[in-house]
Short mmCIF file of C-alpha atoms and ligand atoms in Angstrom, two decimals:
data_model
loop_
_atom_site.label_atom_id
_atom_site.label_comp_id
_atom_site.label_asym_id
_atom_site.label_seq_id
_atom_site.Cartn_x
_atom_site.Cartn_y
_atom_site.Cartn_z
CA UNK A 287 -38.74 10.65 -13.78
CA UNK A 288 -37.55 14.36 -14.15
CA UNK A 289 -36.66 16.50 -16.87
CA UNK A 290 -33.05 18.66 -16.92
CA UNK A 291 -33.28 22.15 -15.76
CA UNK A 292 -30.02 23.58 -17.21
CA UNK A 293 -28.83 25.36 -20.01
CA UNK A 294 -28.27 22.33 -22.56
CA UNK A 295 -25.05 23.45 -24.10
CA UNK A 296 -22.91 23.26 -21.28
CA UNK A 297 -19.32 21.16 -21.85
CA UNK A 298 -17.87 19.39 -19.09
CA UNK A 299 -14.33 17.82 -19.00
CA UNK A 300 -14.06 14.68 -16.79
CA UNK A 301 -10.55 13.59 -16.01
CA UNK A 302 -10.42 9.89 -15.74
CA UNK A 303 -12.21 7.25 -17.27
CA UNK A 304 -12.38 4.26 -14.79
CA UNK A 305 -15.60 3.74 -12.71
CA UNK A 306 -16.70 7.41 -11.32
CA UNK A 307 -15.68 8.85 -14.71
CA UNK A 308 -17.81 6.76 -17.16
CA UNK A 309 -20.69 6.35 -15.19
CA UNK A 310 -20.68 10.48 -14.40
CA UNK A 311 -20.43 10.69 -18.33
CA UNK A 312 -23.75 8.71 -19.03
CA UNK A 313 -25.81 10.29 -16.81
CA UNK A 314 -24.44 13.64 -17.34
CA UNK A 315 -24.80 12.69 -21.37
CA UNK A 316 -28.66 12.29 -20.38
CA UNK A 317 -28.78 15.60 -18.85
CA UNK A 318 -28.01 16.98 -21.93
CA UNK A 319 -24.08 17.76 -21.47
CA UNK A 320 -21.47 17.67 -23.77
CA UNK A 321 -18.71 15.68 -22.12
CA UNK A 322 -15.15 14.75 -22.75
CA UNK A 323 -13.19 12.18 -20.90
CA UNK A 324 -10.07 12.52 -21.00
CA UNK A 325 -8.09 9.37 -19.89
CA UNK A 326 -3.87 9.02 -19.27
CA UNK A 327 -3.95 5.47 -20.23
CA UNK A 328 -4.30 4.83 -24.25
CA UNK A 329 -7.04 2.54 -23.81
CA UNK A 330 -9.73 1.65 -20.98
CA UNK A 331 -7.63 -0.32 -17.76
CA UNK A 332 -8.41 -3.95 -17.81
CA UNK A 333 -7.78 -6.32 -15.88
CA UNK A 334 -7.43 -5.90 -11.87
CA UNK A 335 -8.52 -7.06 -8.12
CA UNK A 336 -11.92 -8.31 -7.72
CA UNK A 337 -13.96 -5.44 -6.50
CA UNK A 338 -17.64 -4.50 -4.91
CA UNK A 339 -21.00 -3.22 -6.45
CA UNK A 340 -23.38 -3.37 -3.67
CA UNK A 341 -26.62 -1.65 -2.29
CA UNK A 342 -27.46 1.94 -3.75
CA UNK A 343 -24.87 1.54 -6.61
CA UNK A 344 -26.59 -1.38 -7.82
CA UNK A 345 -29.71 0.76 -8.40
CA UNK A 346 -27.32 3.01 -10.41
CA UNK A 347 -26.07 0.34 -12.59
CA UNK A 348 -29.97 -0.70 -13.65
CA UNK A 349 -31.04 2.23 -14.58
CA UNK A 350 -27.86 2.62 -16.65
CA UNK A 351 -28.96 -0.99 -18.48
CA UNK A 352 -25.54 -2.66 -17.74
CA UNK A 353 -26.94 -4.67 -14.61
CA UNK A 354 -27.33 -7.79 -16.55
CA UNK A 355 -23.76 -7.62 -18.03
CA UNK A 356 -22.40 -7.00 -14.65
CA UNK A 357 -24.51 -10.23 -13.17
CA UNK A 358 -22.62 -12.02 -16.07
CA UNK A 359 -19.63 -10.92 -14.95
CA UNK A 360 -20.57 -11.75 -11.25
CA UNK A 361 -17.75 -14.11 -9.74
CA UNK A 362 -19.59 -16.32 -7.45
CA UNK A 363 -17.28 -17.03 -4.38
CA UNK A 364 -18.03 -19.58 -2.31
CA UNK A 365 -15.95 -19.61 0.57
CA UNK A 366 -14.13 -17.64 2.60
CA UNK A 367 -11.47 -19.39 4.63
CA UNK A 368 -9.63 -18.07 7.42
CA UNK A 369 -5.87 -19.75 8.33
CA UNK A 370 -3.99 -19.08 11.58
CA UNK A 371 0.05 -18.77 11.49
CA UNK A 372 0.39 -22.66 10.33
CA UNK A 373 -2.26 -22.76 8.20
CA UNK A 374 -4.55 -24.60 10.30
CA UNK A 375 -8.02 -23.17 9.22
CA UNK A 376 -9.87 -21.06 11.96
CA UNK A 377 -13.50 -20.92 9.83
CA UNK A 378 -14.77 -20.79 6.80
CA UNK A 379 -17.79 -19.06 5.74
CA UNK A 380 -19.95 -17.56 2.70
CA UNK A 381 -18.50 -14.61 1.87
CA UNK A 382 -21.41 -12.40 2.53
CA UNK A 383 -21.17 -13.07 5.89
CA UNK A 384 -17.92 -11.18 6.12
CA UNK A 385 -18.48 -9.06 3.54
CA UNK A 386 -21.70 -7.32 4.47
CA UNK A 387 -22.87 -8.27 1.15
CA UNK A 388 -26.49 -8.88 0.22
CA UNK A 389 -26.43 -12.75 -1.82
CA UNK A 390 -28.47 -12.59 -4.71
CA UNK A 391 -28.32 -8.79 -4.97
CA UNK A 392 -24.34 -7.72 -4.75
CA UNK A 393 -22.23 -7.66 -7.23
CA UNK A 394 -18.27 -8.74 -7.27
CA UNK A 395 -16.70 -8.73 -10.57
CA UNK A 396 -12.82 -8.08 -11.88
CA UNK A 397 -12.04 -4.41 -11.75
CA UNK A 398 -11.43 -4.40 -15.94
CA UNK A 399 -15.09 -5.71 -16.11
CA UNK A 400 -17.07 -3.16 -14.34
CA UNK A 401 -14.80 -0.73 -16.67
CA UNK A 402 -15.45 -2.03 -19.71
CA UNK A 403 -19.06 -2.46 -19.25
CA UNK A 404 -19.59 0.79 -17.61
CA UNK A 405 -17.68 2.35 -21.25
CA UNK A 406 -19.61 0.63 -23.22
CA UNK A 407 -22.40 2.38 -21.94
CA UNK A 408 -21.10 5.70 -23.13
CA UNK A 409 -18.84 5.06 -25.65
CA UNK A 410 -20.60 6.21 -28.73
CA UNK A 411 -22.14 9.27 -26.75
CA UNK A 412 -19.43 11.16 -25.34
CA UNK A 413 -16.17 12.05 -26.24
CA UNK A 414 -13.06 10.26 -24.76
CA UNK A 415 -9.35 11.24 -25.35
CA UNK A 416 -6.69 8.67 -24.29
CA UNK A 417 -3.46 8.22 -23.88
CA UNK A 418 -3.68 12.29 -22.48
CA UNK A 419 -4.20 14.14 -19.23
CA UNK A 420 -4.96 17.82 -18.34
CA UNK A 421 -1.45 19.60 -18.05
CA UNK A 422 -2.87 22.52 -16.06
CA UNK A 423 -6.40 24.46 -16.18
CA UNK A 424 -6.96 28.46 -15.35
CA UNK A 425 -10.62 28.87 -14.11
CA UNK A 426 -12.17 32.04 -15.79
CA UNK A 427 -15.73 33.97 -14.59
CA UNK A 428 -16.89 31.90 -17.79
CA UNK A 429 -15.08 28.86 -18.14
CA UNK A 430 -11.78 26.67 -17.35
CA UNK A 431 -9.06 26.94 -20.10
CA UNK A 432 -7.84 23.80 -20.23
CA UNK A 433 -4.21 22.48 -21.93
CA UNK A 434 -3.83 19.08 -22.15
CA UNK A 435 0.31 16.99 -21.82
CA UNK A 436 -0.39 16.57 -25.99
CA UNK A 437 -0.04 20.31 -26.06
CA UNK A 438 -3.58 21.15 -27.32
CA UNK A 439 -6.00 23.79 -25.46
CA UNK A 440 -9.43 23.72 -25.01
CA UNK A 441 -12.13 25.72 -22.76
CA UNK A 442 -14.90 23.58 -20.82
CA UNK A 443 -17.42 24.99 -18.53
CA UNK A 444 -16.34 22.53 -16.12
CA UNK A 445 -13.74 20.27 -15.22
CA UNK A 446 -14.63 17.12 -12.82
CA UNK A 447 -11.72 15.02 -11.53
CA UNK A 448 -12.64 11.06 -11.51
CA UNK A 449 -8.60 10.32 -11.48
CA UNK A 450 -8.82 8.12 -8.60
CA UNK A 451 -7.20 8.66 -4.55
CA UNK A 452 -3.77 10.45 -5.98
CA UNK A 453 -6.20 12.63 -8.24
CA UNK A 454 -3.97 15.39 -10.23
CA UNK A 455 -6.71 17.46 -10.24
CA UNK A 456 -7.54 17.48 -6.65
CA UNK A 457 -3.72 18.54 -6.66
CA UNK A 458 -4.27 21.62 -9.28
CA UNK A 459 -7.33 22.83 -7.69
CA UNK A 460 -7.36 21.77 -4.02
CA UNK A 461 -3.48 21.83 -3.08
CA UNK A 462 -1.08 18.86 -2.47
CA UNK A 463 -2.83 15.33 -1.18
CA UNK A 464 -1.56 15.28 2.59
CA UNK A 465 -4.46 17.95 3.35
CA UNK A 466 -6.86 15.09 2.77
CA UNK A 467 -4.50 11.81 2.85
CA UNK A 468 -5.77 9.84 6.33
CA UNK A 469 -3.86 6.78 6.54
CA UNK A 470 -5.33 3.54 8.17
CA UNK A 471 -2.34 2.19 9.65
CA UNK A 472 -1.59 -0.51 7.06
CA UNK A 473 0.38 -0.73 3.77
CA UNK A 474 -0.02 -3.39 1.20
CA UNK A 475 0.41 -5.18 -2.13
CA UNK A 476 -1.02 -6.96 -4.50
CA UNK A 477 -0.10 -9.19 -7.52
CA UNK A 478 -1.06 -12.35 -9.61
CA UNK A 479 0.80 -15.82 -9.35
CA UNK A 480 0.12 -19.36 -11.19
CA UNK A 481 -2.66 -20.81 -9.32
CA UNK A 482 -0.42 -23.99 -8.61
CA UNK A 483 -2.37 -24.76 -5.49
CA UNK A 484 -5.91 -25.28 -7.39
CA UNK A 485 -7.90 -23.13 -5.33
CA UNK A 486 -11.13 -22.41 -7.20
CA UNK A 487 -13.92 -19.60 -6.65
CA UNK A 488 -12.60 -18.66 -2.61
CA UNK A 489 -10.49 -16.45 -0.67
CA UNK A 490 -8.00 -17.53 1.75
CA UNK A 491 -7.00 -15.29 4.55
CA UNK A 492 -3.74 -15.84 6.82
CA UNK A 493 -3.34 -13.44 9.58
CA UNK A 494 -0.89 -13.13 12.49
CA UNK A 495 -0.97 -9.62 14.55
CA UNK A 496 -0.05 -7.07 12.34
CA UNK A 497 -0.04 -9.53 9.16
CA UNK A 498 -2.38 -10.37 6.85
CA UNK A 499 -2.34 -12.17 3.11
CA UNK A 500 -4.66 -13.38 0.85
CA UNK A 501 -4.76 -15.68 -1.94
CA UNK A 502 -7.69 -15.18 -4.39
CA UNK A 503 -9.05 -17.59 -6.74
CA UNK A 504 -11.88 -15.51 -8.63
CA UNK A 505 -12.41 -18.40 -11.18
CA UNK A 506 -12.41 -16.04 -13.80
CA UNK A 507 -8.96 -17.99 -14.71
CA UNK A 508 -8.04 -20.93 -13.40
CA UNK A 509 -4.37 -20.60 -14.15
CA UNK A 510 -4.39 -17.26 -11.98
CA UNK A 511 -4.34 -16.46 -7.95
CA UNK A 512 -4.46 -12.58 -6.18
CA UNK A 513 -2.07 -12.58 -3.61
CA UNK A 514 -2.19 -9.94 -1.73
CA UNK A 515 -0.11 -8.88 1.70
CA UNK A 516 -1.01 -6.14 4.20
CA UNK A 517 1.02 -5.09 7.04
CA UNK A 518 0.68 -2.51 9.80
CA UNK A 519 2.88 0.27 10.83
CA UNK A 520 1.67 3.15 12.92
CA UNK A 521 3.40 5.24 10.30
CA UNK A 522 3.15 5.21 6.68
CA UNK A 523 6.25 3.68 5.29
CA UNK A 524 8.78 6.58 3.06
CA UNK A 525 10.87 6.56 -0.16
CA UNK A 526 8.62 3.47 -1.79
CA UNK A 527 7.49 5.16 -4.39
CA UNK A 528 7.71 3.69 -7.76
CA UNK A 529 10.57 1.25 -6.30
CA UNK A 530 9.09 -1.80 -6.98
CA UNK A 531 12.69 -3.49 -5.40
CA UNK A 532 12.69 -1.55 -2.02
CA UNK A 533 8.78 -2.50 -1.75
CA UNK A 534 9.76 -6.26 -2.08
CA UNK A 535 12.58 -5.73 -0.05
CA UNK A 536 10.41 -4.50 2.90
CA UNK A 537 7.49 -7.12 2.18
CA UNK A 538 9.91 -10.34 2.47
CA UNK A 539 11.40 -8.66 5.05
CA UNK A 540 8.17 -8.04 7.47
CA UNK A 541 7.18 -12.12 6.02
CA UNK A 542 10.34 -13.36 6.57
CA UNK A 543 9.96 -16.86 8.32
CA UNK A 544 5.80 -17.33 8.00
CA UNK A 545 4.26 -20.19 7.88
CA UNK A 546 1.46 -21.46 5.55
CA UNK A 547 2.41 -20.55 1.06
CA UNK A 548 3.85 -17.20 2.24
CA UNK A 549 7.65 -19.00 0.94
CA UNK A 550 6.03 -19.52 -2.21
CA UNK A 551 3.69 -16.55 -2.15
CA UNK A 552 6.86 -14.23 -1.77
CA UNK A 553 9.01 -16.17 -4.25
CA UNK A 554 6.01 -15.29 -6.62
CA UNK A 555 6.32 -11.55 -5.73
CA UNK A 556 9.93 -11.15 -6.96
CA UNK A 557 8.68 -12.16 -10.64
CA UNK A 558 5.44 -10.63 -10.74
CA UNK A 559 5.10 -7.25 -13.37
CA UNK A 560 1.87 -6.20 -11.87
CA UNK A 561 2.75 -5.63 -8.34
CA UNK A 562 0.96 -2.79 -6.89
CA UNK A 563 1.94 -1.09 -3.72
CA UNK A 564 0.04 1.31 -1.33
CA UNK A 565 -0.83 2.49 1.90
CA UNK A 566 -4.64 1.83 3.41
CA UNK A 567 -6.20 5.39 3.46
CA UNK A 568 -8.97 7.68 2.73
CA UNK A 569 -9.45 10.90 1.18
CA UNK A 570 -11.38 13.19 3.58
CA UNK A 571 -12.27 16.63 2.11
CA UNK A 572 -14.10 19.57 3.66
CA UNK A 573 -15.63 20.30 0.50
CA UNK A 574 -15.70 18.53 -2.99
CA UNK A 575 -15.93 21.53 -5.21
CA UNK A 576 -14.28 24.75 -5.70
CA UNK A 577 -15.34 27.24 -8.18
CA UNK A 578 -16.08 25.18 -11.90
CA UNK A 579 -14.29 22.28 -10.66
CA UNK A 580 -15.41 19.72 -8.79
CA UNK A 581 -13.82 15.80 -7.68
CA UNK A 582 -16.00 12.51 -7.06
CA UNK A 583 -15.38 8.82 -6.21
CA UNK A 584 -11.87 7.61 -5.06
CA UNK A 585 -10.55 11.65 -5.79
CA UNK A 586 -12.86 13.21 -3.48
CA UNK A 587 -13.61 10.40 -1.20
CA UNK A 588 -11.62 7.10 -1.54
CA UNK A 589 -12.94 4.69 1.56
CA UNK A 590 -10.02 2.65 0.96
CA UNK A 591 -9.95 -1.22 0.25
CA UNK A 592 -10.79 -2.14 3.89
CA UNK A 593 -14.76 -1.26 3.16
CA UNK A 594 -14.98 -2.48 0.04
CA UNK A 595 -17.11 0.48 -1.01
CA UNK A 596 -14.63 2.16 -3.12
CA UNK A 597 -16.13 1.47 -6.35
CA UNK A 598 -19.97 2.00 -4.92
CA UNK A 599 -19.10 5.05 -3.85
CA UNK A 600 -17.78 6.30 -7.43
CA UNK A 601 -20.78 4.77 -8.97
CA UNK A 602 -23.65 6.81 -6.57
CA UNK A 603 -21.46 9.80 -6.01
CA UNK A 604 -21.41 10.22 -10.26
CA UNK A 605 -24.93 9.61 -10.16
CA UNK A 606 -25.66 12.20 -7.56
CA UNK A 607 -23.07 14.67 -8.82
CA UNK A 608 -24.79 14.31 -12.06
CA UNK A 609 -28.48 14.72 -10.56
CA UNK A 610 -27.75 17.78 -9.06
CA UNK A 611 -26.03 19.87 -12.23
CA UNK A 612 -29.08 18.07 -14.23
CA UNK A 613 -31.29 19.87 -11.80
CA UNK A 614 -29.66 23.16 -10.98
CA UNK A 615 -28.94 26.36 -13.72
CA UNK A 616 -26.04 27.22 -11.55
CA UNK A 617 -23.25 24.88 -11.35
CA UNK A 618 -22.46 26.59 -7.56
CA UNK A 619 -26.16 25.74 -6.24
CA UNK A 620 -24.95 21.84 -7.95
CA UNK A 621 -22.15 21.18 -6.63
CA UNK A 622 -23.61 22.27 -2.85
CA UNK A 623 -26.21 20.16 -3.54
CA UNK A 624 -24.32 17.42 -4.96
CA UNK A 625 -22.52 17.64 -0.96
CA UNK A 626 -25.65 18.26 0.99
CA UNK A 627 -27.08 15.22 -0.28
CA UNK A 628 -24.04 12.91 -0.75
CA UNK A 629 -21.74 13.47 1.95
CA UNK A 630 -23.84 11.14 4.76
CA UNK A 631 -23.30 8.24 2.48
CA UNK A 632 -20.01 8.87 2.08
CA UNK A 633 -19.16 9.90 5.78
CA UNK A 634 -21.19 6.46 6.73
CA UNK A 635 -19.47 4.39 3.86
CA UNK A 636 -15.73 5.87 5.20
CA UNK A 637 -16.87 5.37 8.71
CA UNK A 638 -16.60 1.71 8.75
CA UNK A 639 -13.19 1.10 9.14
CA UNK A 640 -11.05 3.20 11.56
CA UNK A 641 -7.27 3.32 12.21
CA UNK A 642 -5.65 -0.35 12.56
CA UNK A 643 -9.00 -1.36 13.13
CA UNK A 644 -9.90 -3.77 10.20
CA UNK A 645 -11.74 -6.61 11.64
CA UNK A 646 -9.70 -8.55 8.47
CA UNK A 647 -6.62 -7.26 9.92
CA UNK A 648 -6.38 -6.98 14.10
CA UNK A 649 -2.81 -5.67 14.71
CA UNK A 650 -2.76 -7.35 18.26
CA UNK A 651 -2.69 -10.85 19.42
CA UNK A 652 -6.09 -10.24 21.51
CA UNK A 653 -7.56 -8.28 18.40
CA UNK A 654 -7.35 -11.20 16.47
CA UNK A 655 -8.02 -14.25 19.09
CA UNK A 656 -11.73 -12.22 19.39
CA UNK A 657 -11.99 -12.02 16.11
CA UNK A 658 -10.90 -15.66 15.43
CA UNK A 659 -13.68 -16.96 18.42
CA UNK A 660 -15.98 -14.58 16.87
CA UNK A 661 -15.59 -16.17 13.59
CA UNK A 662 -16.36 -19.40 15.02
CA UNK A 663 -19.54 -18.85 16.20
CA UNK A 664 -20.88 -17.53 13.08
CA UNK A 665 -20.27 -20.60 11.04
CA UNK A 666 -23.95 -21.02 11.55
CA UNK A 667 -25.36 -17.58 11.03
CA UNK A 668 -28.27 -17.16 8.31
CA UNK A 669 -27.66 -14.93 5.88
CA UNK A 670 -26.75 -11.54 5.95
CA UNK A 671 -29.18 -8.69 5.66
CA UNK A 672 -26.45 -6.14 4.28
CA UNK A 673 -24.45 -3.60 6.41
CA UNK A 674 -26.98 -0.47 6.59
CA UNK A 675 -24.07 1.76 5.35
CA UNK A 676 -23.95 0.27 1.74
CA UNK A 677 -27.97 1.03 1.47
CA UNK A 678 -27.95 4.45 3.00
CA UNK A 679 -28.82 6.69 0.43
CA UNK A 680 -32.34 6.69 -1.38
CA UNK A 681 -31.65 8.26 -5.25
CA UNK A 682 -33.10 10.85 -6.60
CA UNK A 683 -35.62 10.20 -9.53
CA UNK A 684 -34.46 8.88 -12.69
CA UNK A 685 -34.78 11.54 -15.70
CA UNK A 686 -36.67 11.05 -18.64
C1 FAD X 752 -5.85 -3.45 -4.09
C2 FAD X 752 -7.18 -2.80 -4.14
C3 FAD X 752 -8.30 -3.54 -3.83
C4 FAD X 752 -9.57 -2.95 -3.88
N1 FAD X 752 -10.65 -3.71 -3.58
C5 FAD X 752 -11.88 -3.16 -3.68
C6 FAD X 752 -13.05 -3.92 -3.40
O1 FAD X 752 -13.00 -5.08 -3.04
N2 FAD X 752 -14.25 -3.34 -3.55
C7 FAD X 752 -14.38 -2.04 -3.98
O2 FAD X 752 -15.49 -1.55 -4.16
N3 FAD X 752 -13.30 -1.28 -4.21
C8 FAD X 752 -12.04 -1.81 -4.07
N4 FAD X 752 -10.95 -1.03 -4.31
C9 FAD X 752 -11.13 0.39 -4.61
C10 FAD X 752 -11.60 0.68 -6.01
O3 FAD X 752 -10.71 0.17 -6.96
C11 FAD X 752 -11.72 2.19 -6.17
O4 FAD X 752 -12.41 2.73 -5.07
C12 FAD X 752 -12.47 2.55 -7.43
O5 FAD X 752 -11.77 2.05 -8.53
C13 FAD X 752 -12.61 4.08 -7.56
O6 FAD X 752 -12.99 4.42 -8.86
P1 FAD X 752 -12.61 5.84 -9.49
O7 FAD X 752 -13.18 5.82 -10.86
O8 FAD X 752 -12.99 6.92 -8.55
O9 FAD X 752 -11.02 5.86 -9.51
P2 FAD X 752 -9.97 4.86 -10.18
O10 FAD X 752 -10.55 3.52 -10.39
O11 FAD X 752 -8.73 4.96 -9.38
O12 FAD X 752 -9.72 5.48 -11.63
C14 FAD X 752 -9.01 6.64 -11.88
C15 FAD X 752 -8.81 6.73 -13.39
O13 FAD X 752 -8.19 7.96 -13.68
C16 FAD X 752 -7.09 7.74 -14.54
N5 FAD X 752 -6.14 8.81 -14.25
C17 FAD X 752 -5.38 8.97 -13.16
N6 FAD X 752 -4.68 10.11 -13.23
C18 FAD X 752 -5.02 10.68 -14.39
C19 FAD X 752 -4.63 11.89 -15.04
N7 FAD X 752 -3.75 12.72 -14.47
N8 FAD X 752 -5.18 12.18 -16.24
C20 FAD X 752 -6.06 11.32 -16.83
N9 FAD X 752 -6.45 10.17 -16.28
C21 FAD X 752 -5.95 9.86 -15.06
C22 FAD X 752 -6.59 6.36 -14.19
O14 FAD X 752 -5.83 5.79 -15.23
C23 FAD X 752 -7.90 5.63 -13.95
O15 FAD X 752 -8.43 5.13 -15.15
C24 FAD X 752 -9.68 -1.59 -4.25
C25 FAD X 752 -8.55 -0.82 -4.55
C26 FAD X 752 -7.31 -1.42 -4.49
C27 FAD X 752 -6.10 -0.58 -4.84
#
């Protein structure tokens, strides 16, 4: 255990309050900050995809007291099932096995839980505005002067951005996204249909080259399935933004005549609210922090869906970001601290996908019949020891 080493009165701004955000605030609240979240949605985001807490992050969440509440929340899928183009099922395996995951150690959960539980935590410690966002900030030789959309002003010593891979404050500070946008050669969505097929606690995956969807039966309701589709194109596809009809348009266009539920899993898309579009990509920065302001998880280093470490990340960079301003009088020395001793996770985490290179997705007929034999001979594999990557980083001490 160590004790802080800064001034105790400094104020920190975090913008965001999803899974870097939160978790930053507690630790930073046990540093001895005073911290403000502020959030753009009025209350914390529920609901959501199933999502990761694996290897170093889980270290994070124990020594934050939530780990029980997040094994709770664990959803214990059993199978993962791969389909060729007609449905006829290639191999199905324990998850971990395809995953990387560690059984009996990792953590999947719905995105809304590892929120709420990770709030909780700080809640009645920090302060947290909703339904707000910073406007714009001017960084002083003392401070960042701060006005928020509801029109007040307010002066932090630092501002953090937690607000995820299109991060507004990566925009103010940094400059516009493309800098650090690298995309993986695949676009996507994702969206919730009636479970009329009674799948139960397993993931289905259907690929063809260049084609991949998913239905997801979490468990956590029976009455409700994650469909998701993925597609490659070597370039990113344009003018999809916020169209919700042109990104169905293009989706039952690419699917147009599969095989297997993808009738039913498209005729499901044109009702659903909640469909989310996006391309596959990362956020790859040269450097995390400039001046008072600094980024971490998906803003300063999103590893993108394909590695599953997106919300690990958030959780261990937060901790780490927090470690080293806890440890450091001088926010500079911090934040280059906060790099030196992050960024090898991070580069290591990001590292295991590359371009059209998702073993989950193979974009070529021979990419996937090597992937589909390879699949076959693991049925019988033991189980997994964990990819290395998700363990890389040993924490610092915990502080008193
Ligand atoms: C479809 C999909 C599937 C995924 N699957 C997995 C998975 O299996 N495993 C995994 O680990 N990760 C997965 N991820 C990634 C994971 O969701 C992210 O990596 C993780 O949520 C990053 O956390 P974060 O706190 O950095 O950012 P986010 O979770 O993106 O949170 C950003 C927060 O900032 C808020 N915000 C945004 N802009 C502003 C603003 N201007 N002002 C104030 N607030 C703002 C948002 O409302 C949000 O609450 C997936 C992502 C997607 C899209």
């Amino acid at each position: 255990m160590t004790s802080p080493t800064h001034p105790s009165t400094e104020t920190v701004l975090i913008s965001g309050a999803s899974i870097a955000g939160p978790t930053l605030a507690y630790w930073l609240h046990r540093y001895g900050f005073e911290v403000t979240i502020v959030e753009k949605a009025r209350t914390p985001r529920g609901g959501g995809y199933p999502i990761d807490v694996r290897g170093t992050a889980i270290e994070v969440v124990r020594r934050m007291g939530v780990l029980p509440r997040l094994q709770a929340a664990n959803l214990h899928i059993e199978r993962f099932t791969f389909v060729d183009a007609d449905g006829v099922t290639v191999a199905s395996l324990p998850p971990h096995e395809v995953t990387g995951s560690v059984v009996s150690q990792d953590l999947e959960m719905g995105r809304g839980d590892l929120t709420a539980a990770l709030y909780a935590a700080v809640r009645d410690d920090v302060e947290f505005l909703f339904d707000d966002s910073i406007d714009t900030f001017e960084e002083r030789d003392d401070g960042v002067d701060v006005e928020f959309r509801s029109g007040s002003r307010r002066r932090f010593d630092l501002v953090i951005g937690a607000d995820g891979m299109h991060s507004r404050t990566r925009r103010l500070q940094f400059g516009a996204e493309e800098q650090f946008h690298r995309y993986l050669g695949y676009a996507f969505g994702v969206f919730t249909m009636p479970n009329t097929l009674g799948l139960s606690h397993e993931l289905t995956l259907w690929n063809t080259p260049g084609r991949a969807a998913a239905l997801y039966a979490t468990g956590s309701s029976e009455d409700v399935l994650y469909a998701f589709v993925n597609f490659h194109r070597s370039e990113p596809p344009r003018g999809l933004h916020g169209d919700r009809d042109a990104q169905r348009a293009l989706i039952s266009e690419i699917y147009a005549q599969a095989g297997w539920e993808i009738p039913a899993i498209l005729r499901a898309m044109q009702d659903a609210e909640d469909l989310f579009f996006d391309t596959a990509g990362q956020i790859r920065m040269p450097s995390w922090s400039k001046g008072r302001v600094a980024l971490v998880g998906d803003a300063a280093y999103a590893p993108s869906f394909l590695t599953g470490q997106g919300s690990s990340l958030a959780i261990v960079g937060a901790y780490m970001l927090a470690a080293s301003l806890g440890g450091n009088q001088d926010h500079a020395a911090a934040f280059r601290a906060y790099e030196r001793d992050t960024r090898d996770f991070v580069t290591r985490n990001q590292a295991l996908v590359d371009t059209g290179g998702a073993p989950l997705f193979p974009i070529t007929a021979s990419a996937l019949e090597q992937r589909n034999t390879a699949l076959r001979g693991q049925v019988a594999m033991p189980p997994s020891a964990g990819e290395p990557a998700h363990s890389a980083l040993t924490l610092p001490v915990e502080i008193s």
